[in-house]
Amino acid sequence: MFPGHEPANLETVTEFPHEILEVPTVWIPVSDGTRLAARVWRPVDAAQDPVPAILEYIPYRRRDGRLADDERIHPFFAGHGFASVRVDIRGSGDSEGLLEDEYLKLEQDDAMEVIDWIAAQPWCDGNVGMMGLSWGGFNSLQVAARAPEALKAIIAVGATVDRYNDDIHYKNGCLLNENFGWASSMLSFSSRPPDPEVVGERWREMWRERLQNLTFLAEPWFAHPLRDGYWKHGSVCEAYEAIECPVMTVTGWGDLYVNAVPRLLENLKVPCRAISGPWAHQFPHLATPGPAMDFLGEALRWWNHWLKGLDTGLLDEPAYLAFCQTGAAPDAFAVEVPGRWIVAACWPNPNCRDHVLHLTGDGLSGHEAPAPAVSLRSPVDTGTSSGELVPHCFGPEMAQDQRPDDGASLVFDTPPLESSLDIWGDPVLDLVVSSDCESGNLVVRLCDVLPDGASQRVTFGVINLEHREGNERAIAVPRQRPFRVRVRLDHVAHRFPAGHRIRLALSTACWPMVWPAAENPTLSLAESPARLTLPVQGDAGGDPRVVPAPPRAPKAPNIRTLRPPGNERRVIKDQTGKSTALEIVDDFGELEFADHGMVNSGVKHERYFIRWDDPVSATADFHWTQELKRTGWHVRTEAITRLQGDEHNFYLTARLTAFEGEEKLTERTWERTVPRAIAR
């Protein structure tokens, strides 16, 4: 259950080389007696002529929550001669057991057993692939690092290799709002019961067990503000060499998860293929903004090569295919963005060179000069133009015109470019600053400024200044003494057209995406050279031979819309109260799944508040409602959570109420105080 818009040019495929057999529920036993619920699509004749299998293993419910996407992916593989298996992780959907946290060793252990079970089925030839988006991409990498014998290749879409720095929790030491927001969402998602039509009369007993044992994940996540063993577990960057099977990694520039692509290309010792497109957080054939691509066709070539041993030409192609966006008017609702496809034979790309721009009193300059003696202290509500950390499609979740936030930042511009400039890689900022506080954040945005002044965000980076020497310890900022800061911005490919300006925008806030530090410092640039290093792509031309085919997918499932989805987003500035609020309503609509009669609805309300003169006044409130029903059965859960703090502590509260019909089945509350200050 996530927002989404399918590409307008998505082609529906109805004819396949193989007739498809679908088994709606298959039970997969694991060694502790727990049974995991799976849905299987495979060729009808696979029992006589076994085929390779593909596993997707996620907690988002195969019967309703992710059914729409599942049916536009897995039948395609089955129709082309593979078994495709969608498994609900233990404690989710109809699977037995409890889901206690993300990416636990137990989750990986179960996956290893599932792979062994699949490989041993009479319809499988013993070769298994694994794939997924987000959670499914994460655990595909993690399970690959466990090297099960039957696992021959994986595809990880929108994934990460570093759970601390490149997920929704922390970023270079900065606390991300999604650390609490996603915990609130998972509390709601995990509160839903199994389907009585699948598990029978014991559904209520299974539901009670889930509700009584639910973890409010904000508690462990806030308890680990440093990059310690908690986050290193499941971060495959700790041991790339453990991955012994080929990896395809895919991301979109509108997504959070862009940095895994270069890291995997640089560090894996096995074959690696990478694709970066213009999309938000979605499979590329279902993604916006476009151009979308035939992801299923590319995935099929991958599986045919590594699971069937067919020569699909993959090894003769460049390792990295990327969409280089061209600077355009910032439009969060753009269905497609301009640009062209480019390739690199390997990574690091030998065709890229460092181009250094210096921060000077005249803006960004190619000539070295001392940084100007200027100071920076942004209003604490700076950042409302940044959109969501993990957008799922075009629309209000995407970054907006950056001019409102640029106006609250310290900006350095180049003169209008005489010719276009292409970058591909990770921009890096090096500077020396001093601060009047012992804590604080620095936010760095790279923008493309059009001749009319509109500002398009290209990429960004952040740093908790107490983490300037690494994320495994925090060191208080020395007051009024210069110190060096290096910020690596997120990976990107972008063309700055002739006549545009390159803008570097520095701020001490990006609210509410980055949670405010206890102090909002005044940062002063030291008169030392300050450098922005851009990875400039030497070959500015695209290659028409590498333009991917347009998207295609199996037919959409039979889902009837009883209430259409909708989205609201408002920024409210109270001039009298000197405060700002951001209010978001995501109504996922009410949908009836015709094949089994389930009616599913969900609504999320978010409200963020901050007073202009007080960073610790920030609060975040979430209210999730989930409903499931069919004739004679109706359940509902309400999850209400709040994050607030003061100079010393964070205060986390949550209340979950579950109803069967109008009867309250159970109610649970959580209250946790987490110290802001950490051992230094």
mmCIF file with all atom_site columns, N, CA and C in Angstrom, residues 40-92:
data_model
loop_
_atom_site.group_PDB
_atom_site.id
_atom_site.type_symbol
_atom_site.label_atom_id
_atom_site.label_alt_id
_atom_site.label_comp_id
_atom_site.label_asym_id
_atom_site.label_entity_id
_atom_site.label_seq_id
_atom_site.pdbx_PDB_ins_code
_atom_site.Cartn_x
_atom_site.Cartn_y
_atom_site.Cartn_z
_atom_site.occupancy
_atom_site.B_iso_or_equiv
_atom_site.pdbx_formal_charge
_atom_site.auth_seq_id
_atom_site.auth_comp_id
_atom_site.auth_asym_id
_atom_site.auth_atom_id
_atom_site.pdbx_PDB_model_num
ATOM 1   N N  . VAL A 1 40 ? 2.697  -18.731 -5.792  1.00 0.00 ? 40 VAL A N  1
ATOM 2   C CA . VAL A 1 40 ? 3.607  -19.264 -6.802  1.00 0.00 ? 40 VAL A CA 1
ATOM 3   C C  . VAL A 1 40 ? 2.957  -19.173 -8.177  1.00 0.00 ? 40 VAL A C  1
ATOM 4   N N  . TRP A 1 41 ? 3.720  -18.646 -9.114  1.00 0.00 ? 41 TRP A N  1
ATOM 5   C CA . TRP A 1 41 ? 3.383  -18.706 -10.532 1.00 0.00 ? 41 TRP A CA 1
ATOM 6   C C  . TRP A 1 41 ? 4.469  -19.541 -11.217 1.00 0.00 ? 41 TRP A C  1
ATOM 7   N N  . ARG A 1 42 ? 4.079  -20.466 -12.099 1.00 0.00 ? 42 ARG A N  1
ATOM 8   C CA . ARG A 1 42 ? 5.084  -21.271 -12.801 1.00 0.00 ? 42 ARG A CA 1
ATOM 9   C C  . ARG A 1 42 ? 4.492  -21.796 -14.104 1.00 0.00 ? 42 ARG A C  1
ATOM 10  N N  . PRO A 1 43 ? 5.356  -22.214 -15.016 1.00 0.00 ? 43 PRO A N  1
ATOM 11  C CA . PRO A 1 43 ? 4.825  -22.838 -16.230 1.00 0.00 ? 43 PRO A CA 1
ATOM 12  C C  . PRO A 1 43 ? 4.038  -24.106 -15.897 1.00 0.00 ? 43 PRO A C  1
ATOM 13  N N  . VAL A 1 44 ? 2.980  -24.339 -16.614 1.00 0.00 ? 44 VAL A N  1
ATOM 14  C CA . VAL A 1 44 ? 2.147  -25.519 -16.372 1.00 0.00 ? 44 VAL A CA 1
ATOM 15  C C  . VAL A 1 44 ? 2.955  -26.801 -16.474 1.00 0.00 ? 44 VAL A C  1
ATOM 16  N N  . ASP A 1 45 ? 3.906  -26.845 -17.418 1.00 0.00 ? 45 ASP A N  1
ATOM 17  C CA . ASP A 1 45 ? 4.659  -28.075 -17.648 1.00 0.00 ? 45 ASP A CA 1
ATOM 18  C C  . ASP A 1 45 ? 5.925  -28.168 -16.805 1.00 0.00 ? 45 ASP A C  1
ATOM 19  N N  . ALA A 1 46 ? 6.096  -27.290 -15.798 1.00 0.00 ? 46 ALA A N  1
ATOM 20  C CA . ALA A 1 46 ? 7.328  -27.306 -15.002 1.00 0.00 ? 46 ALA A CA 1
ATOM 21  C C  . ALA A 1 46 ? 7.473  -28.578 -14.184 1.00 0.00 ? 46 ALA A C  1
ATOM 22  N N  . ALA A 1 47 ? 6.368  -29.220 -13.837 1.00 0.00 ? 47 ALA A N  1
ATOM 23  C CA . ALA A 1 47 ? 6.464  -30.460 -13.066 1.00 0.00 ? 47 ALA A CA 1
ATOM 24  C C  . ALA A 1 47 ? 7.135  -31.563 -13.883 1.00 0.00 ? 47 ALA A C  1
ATOM 25  N N  . GLN A 1 48 ? 6.970  -31.534 -15.215 1.00 0.00 ? 48 GLN A N  1
ATOM 26  C CA . GLN A 1 48 ? 7.625  -32.513 -16.076 1.00 0.00 ? 48 GLN A CA 1
ATOM 27  C C  . GLN A 1 48 ? 8.983  -32.004 -16.575 1.00 0.00 ? 48 GLN A C  1
ATOM 28  N N  . ASP A 1 49 ? 9.104  -30.695 -16.732 1.00 0.00 ? 49 ASP A N  1
ATOM 29  C CA . ASP A 1 49 ? 10.341 -30.085 -17.248 1.00 0.00 ? 49 ASP A CA 1
ATOM 30  C C  . ASP A 1 49 ? 10.741 -28.961 -16.289 1.00 0.00 ? 49 ASP A C  1
ATOM 31  N N  . PRO A 1 50 ? 11.455 -29.257 -15.194 1.00 0.00 ? 50 PRO A N  1
ATOM 32  C CA . PRO A 1 50 ? 11.726 -28.261 -14.145 1.00 0.00 ? 50 PRO A CA 1
ATOM 33  C C  . PRO A 1 50 ? 12.435 -27.022 -14.687 1.00 0.00 ? 50 PRO A C  1
ATOM 34  N N  . VAL A 1 51 ? 12.177 -25.914 -14.011 1.00 0.00 ? 51 VAL A N  1
ATOM 35  C CA . VAL A 1 51 ? 12.679 -24.607 -14.449 1.00 0.00 ? 51 VAL A CA 1
ATOM 36  C C  . VAL A 1 51 ? 13.382 -23.911 -13.284 1.00 0.00 ? 51 VAL A C  1
ATOM 37  N N  . PRO A 1 52 ? 14.198 -22.888 -13.555 1.00 0.00 ? 52 PRO A N  1
ATOM 38  C CA . PRO A 1 52 ? 14.750 -22.075 -12.467 1.00 0.00 ? 52 PRO A CA 1
ATOM 39  C C  . PRO A 1 52 ? 13.638 -21.291 -11.777 1.00 0.00 ? 52 PRO A C  1
ATOM 40  N N  . ALA A 1 53 ? 13.922 -20.816 -10.573 1.00 0.00 ? 53 ALA A N  1
ATOM 41  C CA . ALA A 1 53 ? 12.921 -20.092 -9.783  1.00 0.00 ? 53 ALA A CA 1
ATOM 42  C C  . ALA A 1 53 ? 13.463 -18.743 -9.343  1.00 0.00 ? 53 ALA A C  1
ATOM 43  N N  . ILE A 1 54 ? 12.535 -17.816 -9.123  1.00 0.00 ? 54 ILE A N  1
ATOM 44  C CA . ILE A 1 54 ? 12.857 -16.454 -8.680  1.00 0.00 ? 54 ILE A CA 1
ATOM 45  C C  . ILE A 1 54 ? 12.064 -16.180 -7.421  1.00 0.00 ? 54 ILE A C  1
ATOM 46  N N  . LEU A 1 55 ? 12.741 -15.710 -6.386  1.00 0.00 ? 55 LEU A N  1
ATOM 47  C CA . LEU A 1 55 ? 12.121 -15.452 -5.086  1.00 0.00 ? 55 LEU A CA 1
ATOM 48  C C  . LEU A 1 55 ? 12.049 -13.959 -4.812  1.00 0.00 ? 55 LEU A C  1
ATOM 49  N N  . GLU A 1 56 ? 10.873 -13.480 -4.376  1.00 0.00 ? 56 GLU A N  1
ATOM 50  C CA . GLU A 1 56 ? 10.726 -12.149 -3.770  1.00 0.00 ? 56 GLU A CA 1
ATOM 51  C C  . GLU A 1 56 ? 10.153 -12.364 -2.376  1.00 0.00 ? 56 GLU A C  1
ATOM 52  N N  . TYR A 1 57 ? 10.769 -11.719 -1.371  1.00 0.00 ? 57 TYR A N  1
ATOM 53  C CA . TYR A 1 57 ? 10.565 -12.082 0.040   1.00 0.00 ? 57 TYR A CA 1
ATOM 54  C C  . TYR A 1 57 ? 10.435 -10.788 0.842   1.00 0.00 ? 57 TYR A C  1
ATOM 55  N N  . ILE A 1 58 ? 9.178  -10.359 1.099   1.00 0.00 ? 58 ILE A N  1
ATOM 56  C CA . ILE A 1 58 ? 8.924  -9.051  1.703   1.00 0.00 ? 58 ILE A CA 1
ATOM 57  C C  . ILE A 1 58 ? 7.758  -9.151  2.691   1.00 0.00 ? 58 ILE A C  1
ATOM 58  N N  . PRO A 1 59 ? 7.560  -8.099  3.535   1.00 0.00 ? 59 PRO A N  1
ATOM 59  C CA . PRO A 1 59 ? 6.499  -8.161  4.544   1.00 0.00 ? 59 PRO A CA 1
ATOM 60  C C  . PRO A 1 59 ? 5.225  -7.405  4.164   1.00 0.00 ? 59 PRO A C  1
ATOM 61  N N  . TYR A 1 60 ? 5.038  -7.087  2.882   1.00 0.00 ? 60 TYR A N  1
ATOM 62  C CA . TYR A 1 60 ? 3.968  -6.163  2.508   1.00 0.00 ? 60 TYR A CA 1
ATOM 63  C C  . TYR A 1 60 ? 2.694  -6.831  2.003   1.00 0.00 ? 60 TYR A C  1
ATOM 64  N N  . ARG A 1 61 ? 2.476  -8.099  2.321   1.00 0.00 ? 61 ARG A N  1
ATOM 65  C CA . ARG A 1 61 ? 1.202  -8.783  2.128   1.00 0.00 ? 61 ARG A CA 1
ATOM 66  C C  . ARG A 1 61 ? 0.913  -9.075  0.658   1.00 0.00 ? 61 ARG A C  1
ATOM 67  N N  . ARG A 1 62 ? 0.981  -10.368 0.330   1.00 0.00 ? 62 ARG A N  1
ATOM 68  C CA . ARG A 1 62 ? 0.807  -10.784 -1.052  1.00 0.00 ? 62 ARG A CA 1
ATOM 69  C C  . ARG A 1 62 ? -0.657 -10.808 -1.470  1.00 0.00 ? 62 ARG A C  1
ATOM 70  N N  . ARG A 1 63 ? -1.605 -10.806 -0.493  1.00 0.00 ? 63 ARG A N  1
ATOM 71  C CA . ARG A 1 63 ? -3.034 -10.916 -0.831  1.00 0.00 ? 63 ARG A CA 1
ATOM 72  C C  . ARG A 1 63 ? -3.688 -9.561  -1.085  1.00 0.00 ? 63 ARG A C  1
ATOM 73  N N  . ASP A 1 64 ? -3.084 -8.483  -0.574  1.00 0.00 ? 64 ASP A N  1
ATOM 74  C CA . ASP A 1 64 ? -3.707 -7.175  -0.748  1.00 0.00 ? 64 ASP A CA 1
ATOM 75  C C  . ASP A 1 64 ? -2.673 -6.059  -0.872  1.00 0.00 ? 64 ASP A C  1
ATOM 76  N N  . GLY A 1 65 ? -1.800 -5.876  0.144   1.00 0.00 ? 65 GLY A N  1
ATOM 77  C CA . GLY A 1 65 ? -0.919 -4.708  0.156   1.00 0.00 ? 65 GLY A CA 1
ATOM 78  C C  . GLY A 1 65 ? -0.067 -4.553  -1.081  1.00 0.00 ? 65 GLY A C  1
ATOM 79  N N  . ARG A 1 66 ? 0.545  -5.650  -1.581  1.00 0.00 ? 66 ARG A N  1
ATOM 80  C CA . ARG A 1 66 ? 1.408  -5.560  -2.752  1.00 0.00 ? 66 ARG A CA 1
ATOM 81  C C  . ARG A 1 66 ? 0.873  -6.353  -3.942  1.00 0.00 ? 66 ARG A C  1
ATOM 82  N N  . LEU A 1 67 ? -0.374 -6.757  -3.854  1.00 0.00 ? 67 LEU A N  1
ATOM 83  C CA . LEU A 1 67 ? -0.932 -7.603  -4.913  1.00 0.00 ? 67 LEU A CA 1
ATOM 84  C C  . LEU A 1 67 ? -0.870 -6.925  -6.279  1.00 0.00 ? 67 LEU A C  1
ATOM 85  N N  . ALA A 1 68 ? -1.178 -5.629  -6.351  1.00 0.00 ? 68 ALA A N  1
ATOM 86  C CA . ALA A 1 68 ? -1.244 -4.949  -7.648  1.00 0.00 ? 68 ALA A CA 1
ATOM 87  C C  . ALA A 1 68 ? 0.097  -4.990  -8.360  1.00 0.00 ? 68 ALA A C  1
ATOM 88  N N  . ASP A 1 69 ? 1.188  -4.744  -7.630  1.00 0.00 ? 69 ASP A N  1
ATOM 89  C CA . ASP A 1 69 ? 2.513  -4.803  -8.251  1.00 0.00 ? 69 ASP A CA 1
ATOM 90  C C  . ASP A 1 69 ? 2.935  -6.240  -8.528  1.00 0.00 ? 69 ASP A C  1
ATOM 91  N N  . ASP A 1 70 ? 2.636  -7.146  -7.588  1.00 0.00 ? 70 ASP A N  1
ATOM 92  C CA . ASP A 1 70 ? 3.025  -8.549  -7.774  1.00 0.00 ? 70 ASP A CA 1
ATOM 93  C C  . ASP A 1 70 ? 2.492  -9.097  -9.096  1.00 0.00 ? 70 ASP A C  1
ATOM 94  N N  . GLU A 1 71 ? 1.250  -8.783  -9.400  1.00 0.00 ? 71 GLU A N  1
ATOM 95  C CA . GLU A 1 71 ? 0.627  -9.352  -10.589 1.00 0.00 ? 71 GLU A CA 1
ATOM 96  C C  . GLU A 1 71 ? 1.125  -8.703  -11.874 1.00 0.00 ? 71 GLU A C  1
ATOM 97  N N  . ARG A 1 72 ? 1.853  -7.599  -11.751 1.00 0.00 ? 72 ARG A N  1
ATOM 98  C CA . ARG A 1 72 ? 2.449  -6.971  -12.932 1.00 0.00 ? 72 ARG A CA 1
ATOM 99  C C  . ARG A 1 72 ? 3.935  -7.286  -13.038 1.00 0.00 ? 72 ARG A C  1
ATOM 100 N N  . ILE A 1 73 ? 4.376  -8.287  -12.241 1.00 0.00 ? 73 ILE A N  1
ATOM 101 C CA . ILE A 1 73 ? 5.778  -8.723  -12.273 1.00 0.00 ? 73 ILE A CA 1
ATOM 102 C C  . ILE A 1 73 ? 5.878  -10.240 -12.454 1.00 0.00 ? 73 ILE A C  1
ATOM 103 N N  . HIS A 1 74 ? 5.368  -10.989 -11.486 1.00 0.00 ? 74 HIS A N  1
ATOM 104 C CA . HIS A 1 74 ? 5.670  -12.422 -11.410 1.00 0.00 ? 74 HIS A CA 1
ATOM 105 C C  . HIS A 1 74 ? 5.070  -13.263 -12.537 1.00 0.00 ? 74 HIS A C  1
ATOM 106 N N  . PRO A 1 75 ? 3.856  -12.998 -13.013 1.00 0.00 ? 75 PRO A N  1
ATOM 107 C CA . PRO A 1 75 ? 3.367  -13.792 -14.146 1.00 0.00 ? 75 PRO A CA 1
ATOM 108 C C  . PRO A 1 75 ? 4.245  -13.647 -15.397 1.00 0.00 ? 75 PRO A C  1
ATOM 109 N N  . PHE A 1 76 ? 4.914  -12.501 -15.541 1.00 0.00 ? 76 PHE A N  1
ATOM 110 C CA . PHE A 1 76 ? 5.795  -12.299 -16.689 1.00 0.00 ? 76 PHE A CA 1
ATOM 111 C C  . PHE A 1 76 ? 6.915  -13.332 -16.689 1.00 0.00 ? 76 PHE A C  1
ATOM 112 N N  . PHE A 1 77 ? 7.538  -13.525 -15.533 1.00 0.00 ? 77 PHE A N  1
ATOM 113 C CA . PHE A 1 77 ? 8.633  -14.498 -15.451 1.00 0.00 ? 77 PHE A CA 1
ATOM 114 C C  . PHE A 1 77 ? 8.112  -15.920 -15.643 1.00 0.00 ? 77 PHE A C  1
ATOM 115 N N  . ALA A 1 78 ? 6.959  -16.218 -15.041 1.00 0.00 ? 78 ALA A N  1
ATOM 116 C CA . ALA A 1 78 ? 6.389  -17.555 -15.218 1.00 0.00 ? 78 ALA A CA 1
ATOM 117 C C  . ALA A 1 78 ? 6.066  -17.818 -16.684 1.00 0.00 ? 78 ALA A C  1
ATOM 118 N N  . GLY A 1 79 ? 5.556  -16.815 -17.357 1.00 0.00 ? 79 GLY A N  1
ATOM 119 C CA . GLY A 1 79 ? 5.224  -16.969 -18.765 1.00 0.00 ? 79 GLY A CA 1
ATOM 120 C C  . GLY A 1 79 ? 6.436  -17.129 -19.663 1.00 0.00 ? 79 GLY A C  1
ATOM 121 N N  . HIS A 1 80 ? 7.614  -16.807 -19.132 1.00 0.00 ? 80 HIS A N  1
ATOM 122 C CA . HIS A 1 80 ? 8.854  -16.965 -19.904 1.00 0.00 ? 80 HIS A CA 1
ATOM 123 C C  . HIS A 1 80 ? 9.727  -18.089 -19.357 1.00 0.00 ? 80 HIS A C  1
ATOM 124 N N  . GLY A 1 81 ? 9.121  -19.024 -18.627 1.00 0.00 ? 81 GLY A N  1
ATOM 125 C CA . GLY A 1 81 ? 9.834  -20.235 -18.293 1.00 0.00 ? 81 GLY A CA 1
ATOM 126 C C  . GLY A 1 81 ? 10.538 -20.258 -16.959 1.00 0.00 ? 81 GLY A C  1
ATOM 127 N N  . PHE A 1 82 ? 10.016 -19.524 -15.976 1.00 0.00 ? 82 PHE A N  1
ATOM 128 C CA . PHE A 1 82 ? 10.559 -19.544 -14.627 1.00 0.00 ? 82 PHE A CA 1
ATOM 129 C C  . PHE A 1 82 ? 9.422  -19.769 -13.635 1.00 0.00 ? 82 PHE A C  1
ATOM 130 N N  . ALA A 1 83 ? 9.756  -20.316 -12.480 1.00 0.00 ? 83 ALA A N  1
ATOM 131 C CA . ALA A 1 83 ? 8.824  -20.295 -11.354 1.00 0.00 ? 83 ALA A CA 1
ATOM 132 C C  . ALA A 1 83 ? 9.087  -19.008 -10.580 1.00 0.00 ? 83 ALA A C  1
ATOM 133 N N  . SER A 1 84 ? 8.036  -18.289 -10.243 1.00 0.00 ? 84 SER A N  1
ATOM 134 C CA . SER A 1 84 ? 8.194  -17.027 -9.521  1.00 0.00 ? 84 SER A CA 1
ATOM 135 C C  . SER A 1 84 ? 7.433  -17.143 -8.207  1.00 0.00 ? 84 SER A C  1
ATOM 136 N N  . VAL A 1 85 ? 8.135  -16.912 -7.100  1.00 0.00 ? 85 VAL A N  1
ATOM 137 C CA . VAL A 1 85 ? 7.618  -17.217 -5.771  1.00 0.00 ? 85 VAL A CA 1
ATOM 138 C C  . VAL A 1 85 ? 7.627  -15.960 -4.917  1.00 0.00 ? 85 VAL A C  1
ATOM 139 N N  . ARG A 1 86 ? 6.443  -15.536 -4.446  1.00 0.00 ? 86 ARG A N  1
ATOM 140 C CA . ARG A 1 86 ? 6.308  -14.352 -3.593  1.00 0.00 ? 86 ARG A CA 1
ATOM 141 C C  . ARG A 1 86 ? 5.976  -14.797 -2.181  1.00 0.00 ? 86 ARG A C  1
ATOM 142 N N  . VAL A 1 87 ? 6.889  -14.562 -1.239  1.00 0.00 ? 87 VAL A N  1
ATOM 143 C CA . VAL A 1 87 ? 6.749  -15.051 0.128   1.00 0.00 ? 87 VAL A CA 1
ATOM 144 C C  . VAL A 1 87 ? 6.559  -13.883 1.085   1.00 0.00 ? 87 VAL A C  1
ATOM 145 N N  . ASP A 1 88 ? 5.568  -14.014 1.984   1.00 0.00 ? 88 ASP A N  1
ATOM 146 C CA . ASP A 1 88 ? 5.420  -13.066 3.093   1.00 0.00 ? 88 ASP A CA 1
ATOM 147 C C  . ASP A 1 88 ? 6.406  -13.447 4.202   1.00 0.00 ? 88 ASP A C  1
ATOM 148 N N  . ILE A 1 89 ? 7.243  -12.485 4.608   1.00 0.00 ? 89 ILE A N  1
ATOM 149 C CA . ILE A 1 89 ? 8.171  -12.705 5.719   1.00 0.00 ? 89 ILE A CA 1
ATOM 150 C C  . ILE A 1 89 ? 7.386  -13.112 6.969   1.00 0.00 ? 89 ILE A C  1
ATOM 151 N N  . ARG A 1 90 ? 7.996  -13.904 7.832   1.00 0.00 ? 90 ARG A N  1
ATOM 152 C CA . ARG A 1 90 ? 7.299  -14.369 9.042   1.00 0.00 ? 90 ARG A CA 1
ATOM 153 C C  . ARG A 1 90 ? 6.704  -13.176 9.803   1.00 0.00 ? 90 ARG A C  1
ATOM 154 N N  . GLY A 1 91 ? 5.483  -13.386 10.304  1.00 0.00 ? 91 GLY A N  1
ATOM 155 C CA . GLY A 1 91 ? 4.795  -12.349 11.059  1.00 0.00 ? 91 GLY A CA 1
ATOM 156 C C  . GLY A 1 91 ? 4.101  -11.313 10.206  1.00 0.00 ? 91 GLY A C  1
ATOM 157 N N  . SER A 1 92 ? 4.113  -11.473 8.873   1.00 0.00 ? 92 SER A N  1
ATOM 158 C CA . SER A 1 92 ? 3.430  -10.537 7.984   1.00 0.00 ? 92 SER A CA 1
ATOM 159 C C  . SER A 1 92 ? 2.480  -11.301 7.077   1.00 0.00 ? 92 SER A C  1
#
